[in-house]
Short mmCIF file of C-alpha atoms in Angstrom, two decimals:
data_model
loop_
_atom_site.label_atom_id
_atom_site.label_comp_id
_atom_site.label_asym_id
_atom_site.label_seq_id
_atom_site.Cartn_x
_atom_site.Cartn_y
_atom_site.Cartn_z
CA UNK D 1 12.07 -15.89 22.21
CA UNK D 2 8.68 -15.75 20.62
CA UNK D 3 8.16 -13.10 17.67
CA UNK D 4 4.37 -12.21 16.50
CA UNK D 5 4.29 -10.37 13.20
CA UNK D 6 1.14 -9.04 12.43
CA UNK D 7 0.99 -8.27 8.36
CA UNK D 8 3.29 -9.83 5.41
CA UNK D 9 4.27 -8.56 2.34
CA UNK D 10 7.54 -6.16 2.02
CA UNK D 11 7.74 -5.34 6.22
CA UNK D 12 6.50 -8.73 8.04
CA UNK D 13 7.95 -11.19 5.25
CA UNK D 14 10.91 -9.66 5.13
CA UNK D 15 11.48 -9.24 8.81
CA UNK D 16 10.90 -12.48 9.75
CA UNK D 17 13.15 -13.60 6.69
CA UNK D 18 15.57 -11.54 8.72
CA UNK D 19 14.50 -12.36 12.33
CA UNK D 20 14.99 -16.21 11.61
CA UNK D 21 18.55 -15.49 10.19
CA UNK D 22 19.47 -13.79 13.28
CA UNK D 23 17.94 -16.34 15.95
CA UNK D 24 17.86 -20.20 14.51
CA UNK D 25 15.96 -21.28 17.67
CA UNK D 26 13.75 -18.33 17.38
CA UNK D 27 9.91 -19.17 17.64
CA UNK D 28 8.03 -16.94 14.80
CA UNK D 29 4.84 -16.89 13.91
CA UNK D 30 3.36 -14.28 10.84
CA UNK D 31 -0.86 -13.50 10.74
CA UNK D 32 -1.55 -12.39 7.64
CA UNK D 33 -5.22 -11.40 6.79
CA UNK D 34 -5.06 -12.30 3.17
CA UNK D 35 -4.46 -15.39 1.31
CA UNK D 36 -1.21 -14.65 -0.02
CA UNK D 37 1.63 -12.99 2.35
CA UNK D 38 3.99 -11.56 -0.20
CA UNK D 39 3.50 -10.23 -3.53
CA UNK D 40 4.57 -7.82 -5.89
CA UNK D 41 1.99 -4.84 -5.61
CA UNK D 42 3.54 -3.04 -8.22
CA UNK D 43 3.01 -5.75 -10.35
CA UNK D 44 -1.06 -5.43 -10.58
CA UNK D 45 -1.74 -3.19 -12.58
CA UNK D 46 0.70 -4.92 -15.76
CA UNK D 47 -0.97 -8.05 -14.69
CA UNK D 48 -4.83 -6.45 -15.33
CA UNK D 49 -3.08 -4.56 -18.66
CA UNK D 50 -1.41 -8.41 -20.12
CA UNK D 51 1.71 -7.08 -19.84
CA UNK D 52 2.81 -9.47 -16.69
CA UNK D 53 1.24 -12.84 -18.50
CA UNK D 54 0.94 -15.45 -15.73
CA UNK D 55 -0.64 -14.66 -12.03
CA UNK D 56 2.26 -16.44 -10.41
CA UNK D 57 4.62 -14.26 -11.08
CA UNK D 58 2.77 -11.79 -9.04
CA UNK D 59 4.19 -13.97 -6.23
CA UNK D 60 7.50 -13.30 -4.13
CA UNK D 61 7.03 -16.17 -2.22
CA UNK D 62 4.11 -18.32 -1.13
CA UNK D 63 3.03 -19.35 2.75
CA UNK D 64 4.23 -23.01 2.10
CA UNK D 65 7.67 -21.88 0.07
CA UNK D 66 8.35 -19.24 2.87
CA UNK D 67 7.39 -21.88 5.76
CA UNK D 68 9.86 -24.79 4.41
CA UNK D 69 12.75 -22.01 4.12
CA UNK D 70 12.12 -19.97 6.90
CA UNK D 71 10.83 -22.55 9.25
CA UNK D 72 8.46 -20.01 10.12
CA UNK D 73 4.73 -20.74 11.49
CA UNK D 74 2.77 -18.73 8.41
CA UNK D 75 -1.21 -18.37 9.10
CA UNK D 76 -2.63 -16.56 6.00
CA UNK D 77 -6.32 -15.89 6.37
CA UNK D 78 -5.77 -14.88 10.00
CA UNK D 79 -6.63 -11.67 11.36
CA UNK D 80 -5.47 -9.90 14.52
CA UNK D 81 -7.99 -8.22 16.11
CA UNK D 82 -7.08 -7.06 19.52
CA UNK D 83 -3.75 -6.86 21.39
CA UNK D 84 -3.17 -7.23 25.58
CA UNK D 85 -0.55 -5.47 25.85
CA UNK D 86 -0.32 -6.29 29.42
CA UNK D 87 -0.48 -10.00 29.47
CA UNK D 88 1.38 -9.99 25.95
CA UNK D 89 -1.24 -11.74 24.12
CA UNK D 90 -2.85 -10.77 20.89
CA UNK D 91 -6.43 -12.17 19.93
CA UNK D 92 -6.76 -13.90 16.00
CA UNK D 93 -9.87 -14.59 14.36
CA UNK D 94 -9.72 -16.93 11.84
CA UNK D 95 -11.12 -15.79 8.75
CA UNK D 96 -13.15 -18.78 6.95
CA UNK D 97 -14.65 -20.16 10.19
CA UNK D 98 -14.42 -17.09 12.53
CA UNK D 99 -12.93 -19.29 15.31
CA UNK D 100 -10.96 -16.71 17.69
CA UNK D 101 -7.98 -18.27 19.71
CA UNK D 102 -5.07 -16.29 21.73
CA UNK D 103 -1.50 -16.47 20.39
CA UNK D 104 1.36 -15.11 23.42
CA UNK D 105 4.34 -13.07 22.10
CA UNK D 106 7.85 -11.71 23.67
CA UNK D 107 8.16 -9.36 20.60
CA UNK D 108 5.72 -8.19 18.91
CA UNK D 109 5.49 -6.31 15.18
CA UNK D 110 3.29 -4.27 13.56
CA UNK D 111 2.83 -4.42 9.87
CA UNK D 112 -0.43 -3.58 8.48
CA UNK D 113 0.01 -1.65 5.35
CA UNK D 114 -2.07 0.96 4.72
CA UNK D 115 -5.73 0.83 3.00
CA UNK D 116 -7.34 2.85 -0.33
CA UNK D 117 -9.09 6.10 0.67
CA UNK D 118 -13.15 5.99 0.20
CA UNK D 119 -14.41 9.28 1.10
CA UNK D 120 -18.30 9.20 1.31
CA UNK D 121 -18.99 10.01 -2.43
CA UNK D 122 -22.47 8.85 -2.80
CA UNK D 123 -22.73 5.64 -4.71
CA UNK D 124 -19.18 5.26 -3.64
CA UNK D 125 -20.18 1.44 -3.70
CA UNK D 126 -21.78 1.03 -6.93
CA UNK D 127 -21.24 -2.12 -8.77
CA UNK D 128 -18.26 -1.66 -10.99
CA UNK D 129 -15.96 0.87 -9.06
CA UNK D 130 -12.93 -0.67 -7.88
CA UNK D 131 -9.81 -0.20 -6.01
CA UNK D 132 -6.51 -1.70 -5.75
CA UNK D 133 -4.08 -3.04 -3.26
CA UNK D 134 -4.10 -6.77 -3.19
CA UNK D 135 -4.41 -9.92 -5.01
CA UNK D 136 -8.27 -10.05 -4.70
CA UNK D 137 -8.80 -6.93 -6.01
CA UNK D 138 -6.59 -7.62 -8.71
CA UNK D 139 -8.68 -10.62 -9.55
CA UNK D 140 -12.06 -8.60 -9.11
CA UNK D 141 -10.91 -6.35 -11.88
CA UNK D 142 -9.50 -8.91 -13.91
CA UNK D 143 -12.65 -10.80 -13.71
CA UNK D 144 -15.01 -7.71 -14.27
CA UNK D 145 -12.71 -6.33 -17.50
CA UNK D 146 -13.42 -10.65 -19.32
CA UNK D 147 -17.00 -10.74 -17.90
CA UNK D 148 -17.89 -7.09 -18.84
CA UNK D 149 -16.13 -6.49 -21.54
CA UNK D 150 -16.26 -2.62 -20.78
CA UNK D 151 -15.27 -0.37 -23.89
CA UNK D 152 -14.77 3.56 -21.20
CA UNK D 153 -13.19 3.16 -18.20
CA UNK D 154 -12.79 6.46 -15.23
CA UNK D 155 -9.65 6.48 -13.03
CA UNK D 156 -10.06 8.61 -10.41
CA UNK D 157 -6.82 9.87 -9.08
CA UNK D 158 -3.76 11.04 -10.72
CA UNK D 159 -1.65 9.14 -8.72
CA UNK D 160 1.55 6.52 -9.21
CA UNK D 161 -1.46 3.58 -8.95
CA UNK D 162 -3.79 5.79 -10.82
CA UNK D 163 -1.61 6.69 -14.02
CA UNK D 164 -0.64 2.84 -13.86
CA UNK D 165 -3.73 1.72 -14.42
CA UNK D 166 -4.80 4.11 -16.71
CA UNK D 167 -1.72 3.09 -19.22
CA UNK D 168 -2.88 -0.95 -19.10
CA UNK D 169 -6.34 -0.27 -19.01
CA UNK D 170 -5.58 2.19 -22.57
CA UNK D 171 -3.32 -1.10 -23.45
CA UNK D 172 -7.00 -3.56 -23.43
CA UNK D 173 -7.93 -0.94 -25.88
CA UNK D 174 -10.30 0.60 -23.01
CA UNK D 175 -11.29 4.61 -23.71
CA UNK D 176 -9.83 6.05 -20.75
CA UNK D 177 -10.51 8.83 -18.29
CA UNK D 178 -8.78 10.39 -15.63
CA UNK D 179 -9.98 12.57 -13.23
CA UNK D 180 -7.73 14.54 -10.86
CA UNK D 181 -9.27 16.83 -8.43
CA UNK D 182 -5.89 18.85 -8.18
CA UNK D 183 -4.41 21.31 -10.77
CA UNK D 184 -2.11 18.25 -11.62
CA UNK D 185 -1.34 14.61 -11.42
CA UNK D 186 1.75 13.17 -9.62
CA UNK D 187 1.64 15.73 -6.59
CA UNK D 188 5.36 14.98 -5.47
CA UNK D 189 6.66 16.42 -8.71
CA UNK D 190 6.49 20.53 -9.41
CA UNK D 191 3.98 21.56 -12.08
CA UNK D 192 6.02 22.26 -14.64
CA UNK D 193 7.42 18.68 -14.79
CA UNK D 194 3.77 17.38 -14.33
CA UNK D 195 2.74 19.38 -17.67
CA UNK D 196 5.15 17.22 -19.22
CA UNK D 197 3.06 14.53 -18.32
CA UNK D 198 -0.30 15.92 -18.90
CA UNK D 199 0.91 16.68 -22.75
CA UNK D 200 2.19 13.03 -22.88
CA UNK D 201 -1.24 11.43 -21.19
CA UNK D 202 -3.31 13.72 -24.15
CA UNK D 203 -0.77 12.81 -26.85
CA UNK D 204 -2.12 8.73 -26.43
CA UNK D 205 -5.80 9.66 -26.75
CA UNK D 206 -6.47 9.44 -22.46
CA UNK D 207 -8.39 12.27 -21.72
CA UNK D 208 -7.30 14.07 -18.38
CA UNK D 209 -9.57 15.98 -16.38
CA UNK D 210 -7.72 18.16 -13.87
CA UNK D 211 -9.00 20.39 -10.88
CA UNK D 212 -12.40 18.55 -11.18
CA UNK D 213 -13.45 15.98 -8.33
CA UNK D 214 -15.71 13.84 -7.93
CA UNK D 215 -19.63 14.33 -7.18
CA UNK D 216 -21.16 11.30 -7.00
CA UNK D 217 -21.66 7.68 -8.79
CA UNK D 218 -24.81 6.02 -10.34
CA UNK D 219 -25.45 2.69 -11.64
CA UNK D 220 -26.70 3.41 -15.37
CA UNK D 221 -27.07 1.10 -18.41
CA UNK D 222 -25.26 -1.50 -17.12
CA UNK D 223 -22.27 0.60 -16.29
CA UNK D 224 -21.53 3.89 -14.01
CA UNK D 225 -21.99 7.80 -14.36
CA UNK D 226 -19.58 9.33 -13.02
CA UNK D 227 -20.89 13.09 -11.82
CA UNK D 228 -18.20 15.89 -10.86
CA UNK D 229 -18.59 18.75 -8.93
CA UNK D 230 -18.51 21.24 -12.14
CA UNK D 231 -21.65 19.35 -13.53
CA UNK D 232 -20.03 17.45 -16.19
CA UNK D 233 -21.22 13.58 -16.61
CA UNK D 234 -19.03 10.72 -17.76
CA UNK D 235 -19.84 7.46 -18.49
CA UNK D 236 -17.90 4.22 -17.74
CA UNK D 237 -17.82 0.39 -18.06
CA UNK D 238 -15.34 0.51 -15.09
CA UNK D 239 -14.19 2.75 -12.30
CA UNK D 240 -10.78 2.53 -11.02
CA UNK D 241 -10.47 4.72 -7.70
CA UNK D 242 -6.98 5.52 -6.98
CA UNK D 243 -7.71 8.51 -4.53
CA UNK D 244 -5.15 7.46 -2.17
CA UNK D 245 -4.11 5.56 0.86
CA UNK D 246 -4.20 5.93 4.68
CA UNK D 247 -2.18 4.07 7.11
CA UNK D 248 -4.78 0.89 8.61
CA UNK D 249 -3.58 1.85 12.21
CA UNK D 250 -6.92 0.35 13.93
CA UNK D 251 -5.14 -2.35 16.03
CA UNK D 252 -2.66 0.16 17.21
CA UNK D 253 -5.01 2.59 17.91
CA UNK D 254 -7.71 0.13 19.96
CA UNK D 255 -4.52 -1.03 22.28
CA UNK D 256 -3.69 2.29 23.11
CA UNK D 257 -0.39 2.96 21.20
CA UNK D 258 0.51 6.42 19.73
CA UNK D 259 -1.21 7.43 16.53
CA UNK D 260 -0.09 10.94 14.69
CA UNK D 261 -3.57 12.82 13.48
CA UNK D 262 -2.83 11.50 9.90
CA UNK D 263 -3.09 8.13 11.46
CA UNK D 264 -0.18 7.07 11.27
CA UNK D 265 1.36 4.83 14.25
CA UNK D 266 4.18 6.90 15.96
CA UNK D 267 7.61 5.16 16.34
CA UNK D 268 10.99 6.23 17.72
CA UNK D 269 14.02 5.82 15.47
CA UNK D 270 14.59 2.18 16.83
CA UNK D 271 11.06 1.45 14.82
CA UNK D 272 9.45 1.04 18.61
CA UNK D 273 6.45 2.06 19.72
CA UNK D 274 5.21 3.05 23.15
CA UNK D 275 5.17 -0.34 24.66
CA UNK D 276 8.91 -1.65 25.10
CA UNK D 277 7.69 -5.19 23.77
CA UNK D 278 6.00 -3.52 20.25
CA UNK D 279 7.48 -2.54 16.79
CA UNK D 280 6.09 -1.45 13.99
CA UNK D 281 7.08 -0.98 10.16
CA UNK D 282 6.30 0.15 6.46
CA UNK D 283 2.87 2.53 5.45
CA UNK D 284 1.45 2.33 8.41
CA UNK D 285 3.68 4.34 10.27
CA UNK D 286 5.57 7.62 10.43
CA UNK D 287 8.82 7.96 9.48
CA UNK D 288 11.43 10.86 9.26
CA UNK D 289 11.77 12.40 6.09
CA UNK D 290 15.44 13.22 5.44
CA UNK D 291 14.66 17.02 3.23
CA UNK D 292 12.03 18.07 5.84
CA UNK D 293 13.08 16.66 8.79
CA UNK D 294 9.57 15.97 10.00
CA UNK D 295 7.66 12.58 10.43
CA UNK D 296 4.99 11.17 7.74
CA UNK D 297 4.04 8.28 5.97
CA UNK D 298 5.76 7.24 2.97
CA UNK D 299 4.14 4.61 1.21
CA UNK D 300 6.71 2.65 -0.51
CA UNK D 301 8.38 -0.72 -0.34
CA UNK D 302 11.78 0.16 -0.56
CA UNK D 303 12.00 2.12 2.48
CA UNK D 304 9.62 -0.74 4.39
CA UNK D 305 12.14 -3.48 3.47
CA UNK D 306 14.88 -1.44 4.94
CA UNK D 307 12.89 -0.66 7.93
CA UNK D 308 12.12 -4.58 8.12
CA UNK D 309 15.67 -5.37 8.31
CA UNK D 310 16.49 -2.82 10.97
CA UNK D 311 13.54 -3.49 13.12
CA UNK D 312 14.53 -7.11 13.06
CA UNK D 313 17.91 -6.57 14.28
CA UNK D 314 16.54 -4.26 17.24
CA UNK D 315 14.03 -7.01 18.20
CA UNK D 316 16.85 -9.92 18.66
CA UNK D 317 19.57 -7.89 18.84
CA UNK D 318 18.13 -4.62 21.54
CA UNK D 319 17.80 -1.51 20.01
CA UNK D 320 21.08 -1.43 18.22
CA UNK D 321 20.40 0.20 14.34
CA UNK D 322 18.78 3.28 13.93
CA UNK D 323 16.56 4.22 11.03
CA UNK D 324 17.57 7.55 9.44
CA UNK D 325 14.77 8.18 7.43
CA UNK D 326 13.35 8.45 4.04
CA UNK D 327 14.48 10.63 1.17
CA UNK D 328 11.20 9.19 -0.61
CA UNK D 329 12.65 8.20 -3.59
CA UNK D 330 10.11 6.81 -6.20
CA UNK D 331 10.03 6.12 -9.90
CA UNK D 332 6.74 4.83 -12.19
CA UNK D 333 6.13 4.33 -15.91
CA UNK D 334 3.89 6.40 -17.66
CA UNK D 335 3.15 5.47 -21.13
CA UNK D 336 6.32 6.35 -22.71
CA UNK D 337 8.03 8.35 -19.97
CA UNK D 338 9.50 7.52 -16.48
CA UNK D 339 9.27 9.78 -14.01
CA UNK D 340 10.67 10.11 -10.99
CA UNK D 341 11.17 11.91 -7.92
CA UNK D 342 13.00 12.00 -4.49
CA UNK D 343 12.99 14.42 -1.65
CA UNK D 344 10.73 17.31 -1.70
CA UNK D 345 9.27 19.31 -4.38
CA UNK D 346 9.78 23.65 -4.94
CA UNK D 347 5.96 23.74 -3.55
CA UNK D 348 6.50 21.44 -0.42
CA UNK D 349 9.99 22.64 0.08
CA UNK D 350 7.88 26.50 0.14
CA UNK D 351 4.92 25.09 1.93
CA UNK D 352 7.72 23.79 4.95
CA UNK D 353 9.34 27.26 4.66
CA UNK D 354 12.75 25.82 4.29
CA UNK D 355 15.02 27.83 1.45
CA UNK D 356 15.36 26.48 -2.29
CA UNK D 357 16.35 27.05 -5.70
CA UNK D 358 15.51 25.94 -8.90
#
């Protein structure tokens, strides 16, 4: 049998970790778009803050490490860009040279990840905002923070990423802003808990903006003004935009598979999609949640290892483990506190009209 796994990191990595345990005769080959096919993404922002001191431990595992273990065939810096689902063939364009070849499959797996949100903010792609999901990035920030030297920085998002960032960024002894366009940061935790945060945030000299988005960006004195939509300017060395992510579903979507309106790719609770021959796994597609019973995307890496695991069993094994679900448990550092959550909050619990107490 022939396994294709499209995307590395926590799902592909670790499924064909798992799919070569299974099958020692098993022919696997992993396209990764990147340079690097597994690394620690909660890592970056501690590596931009100092607090993670050498790049390399960013690293799981590297394409050569994973190839000698594995014995699987690893192509970093190769993209898939179409799939025929008929004649079970997917089409790869190198990146460097842009050579395109065809690579056959028995099995195929989708695991993409999901990409950072840029809604069309106008000078959206000034010089200086960033975002933050891989290794480049991470070294674009990195490189901009030495060259620049930047004294303000604007993090725009309240997020798990967002708050992150803000703490190491506050750590380089950067003036920090954050700007949340909701009435609080950290959206799957109730208010109440989340003032806990915003009093914490204040206490360490970040300012937090809440319930003010966005406007607009413009290049200005060798850094950015931020605009937002009450009037009020800011200005920064660096922008950090942690706004949020969407599942990067395009290859599913131009071969015709299921895709919910969120855009997330639809499986069934064997982790197949439509096509008997095509899997799929991690933030790219939608999962049961266990509180609400309904399917969404839950962008962590805990639930896409265990989905990697399962999904390798069912491709090897026929559809013989069934994933229950995520409860959606997460847990990040800010500052001084952790917080945590898992389930559903009181507001998406009353939002889903399903009965709770608190």
């Amino acid at each position: 049998m022939k396994y294709c796994i499209v995307g590395g990191v926590a799902g592909g990595a670790t499924a064909a970790a798992r799919i070569r345990r299974l099958d020692e005769n098993a022919v696997i080959v992993l396209f990764e778009r990147g340079e690097h096919i597994s690394f620690a993404n909660c890592g970056l922002p501690y590596f931009i803050g100092g607090t993670i001191k050498e790049r390399s431990r960013l690293f799981v595992t590297t394409a050569e490490a994973f190839r000698a273990r594995y014995r699987v065939d690893v192509r970093p810096g190769n993209e898939v860009i179409s799939i025929d689902r008929k004649a079970k063939k997917i089409r790869v364009r190198e990146i460097s040279g842009g050579r395109e070849y065809d690579e056959s499959y028995d099995k195929l797996l989708l695991s993409p990840g999901a990409e950072p949100v840029k809604p069309p903010i106008p000078g959206i792609d000034t010089e200086g905002i960033f975002t933050l999901r891989n290794i480049p990035d991470t070294d674009a920030i990195r490189n901009h923070l030495e060259m620049k030297r930047p004294e303000s920085a604007v993090v725009v998002g309240g997020g798990f990423i967002g708050l992150e960032m803000a703490e190491n960024l506050h750590h380089l002894g950067i003036r920090v802003t954050i700007v949340e366009a909701l009435d609080q940061v950290m959206t799957p935790i109730d208010f109440e808990m989340a003032a806990e945060v915003h009093r914490h945030i204040r206490s360490k000299n970040v300012d937090l903006i809440l319930s003010d988005g966005v406007k607009s960006f413009a290049r200005a004195d060798g850094g950015v003004t931020v605009t937002l939509a009450s009037g009020r300017t800011i200005s920064a060395g660096i922008v950090i935009l942690s706004i949020g992510v969407r599942p990067e579903s395009s290859l599913a979507r131009s071969s015709g598979l299921d895709i919910t309106e969120r855009g997330a790719i639809v499986v069934d609770d064997h982790l197949k999609t439509g096509d008997e021959n095509i899997y799929a796994v991690g933030d790219a597609v939608a999962v049961m949640h266990k509180v609400s019973g309904t399917r969404m995307s839950i962008y962590l890496a805990g639930p896409a290892n265990k989905q990697a695991r399962i999904v390798a069993d069912n491709m090897v094994r026929g559809d013989t483990r069934i994933y229950r679900g995520s409860a959606a448990t997460a847990i990040a550092k800010v500052f001084d506190l952790a917080v945590a959550s898992t389930g559903l909050s009181e507001k998406a619990l009353r939002a889903a009209g399903i009965e709770c107490k608190s």
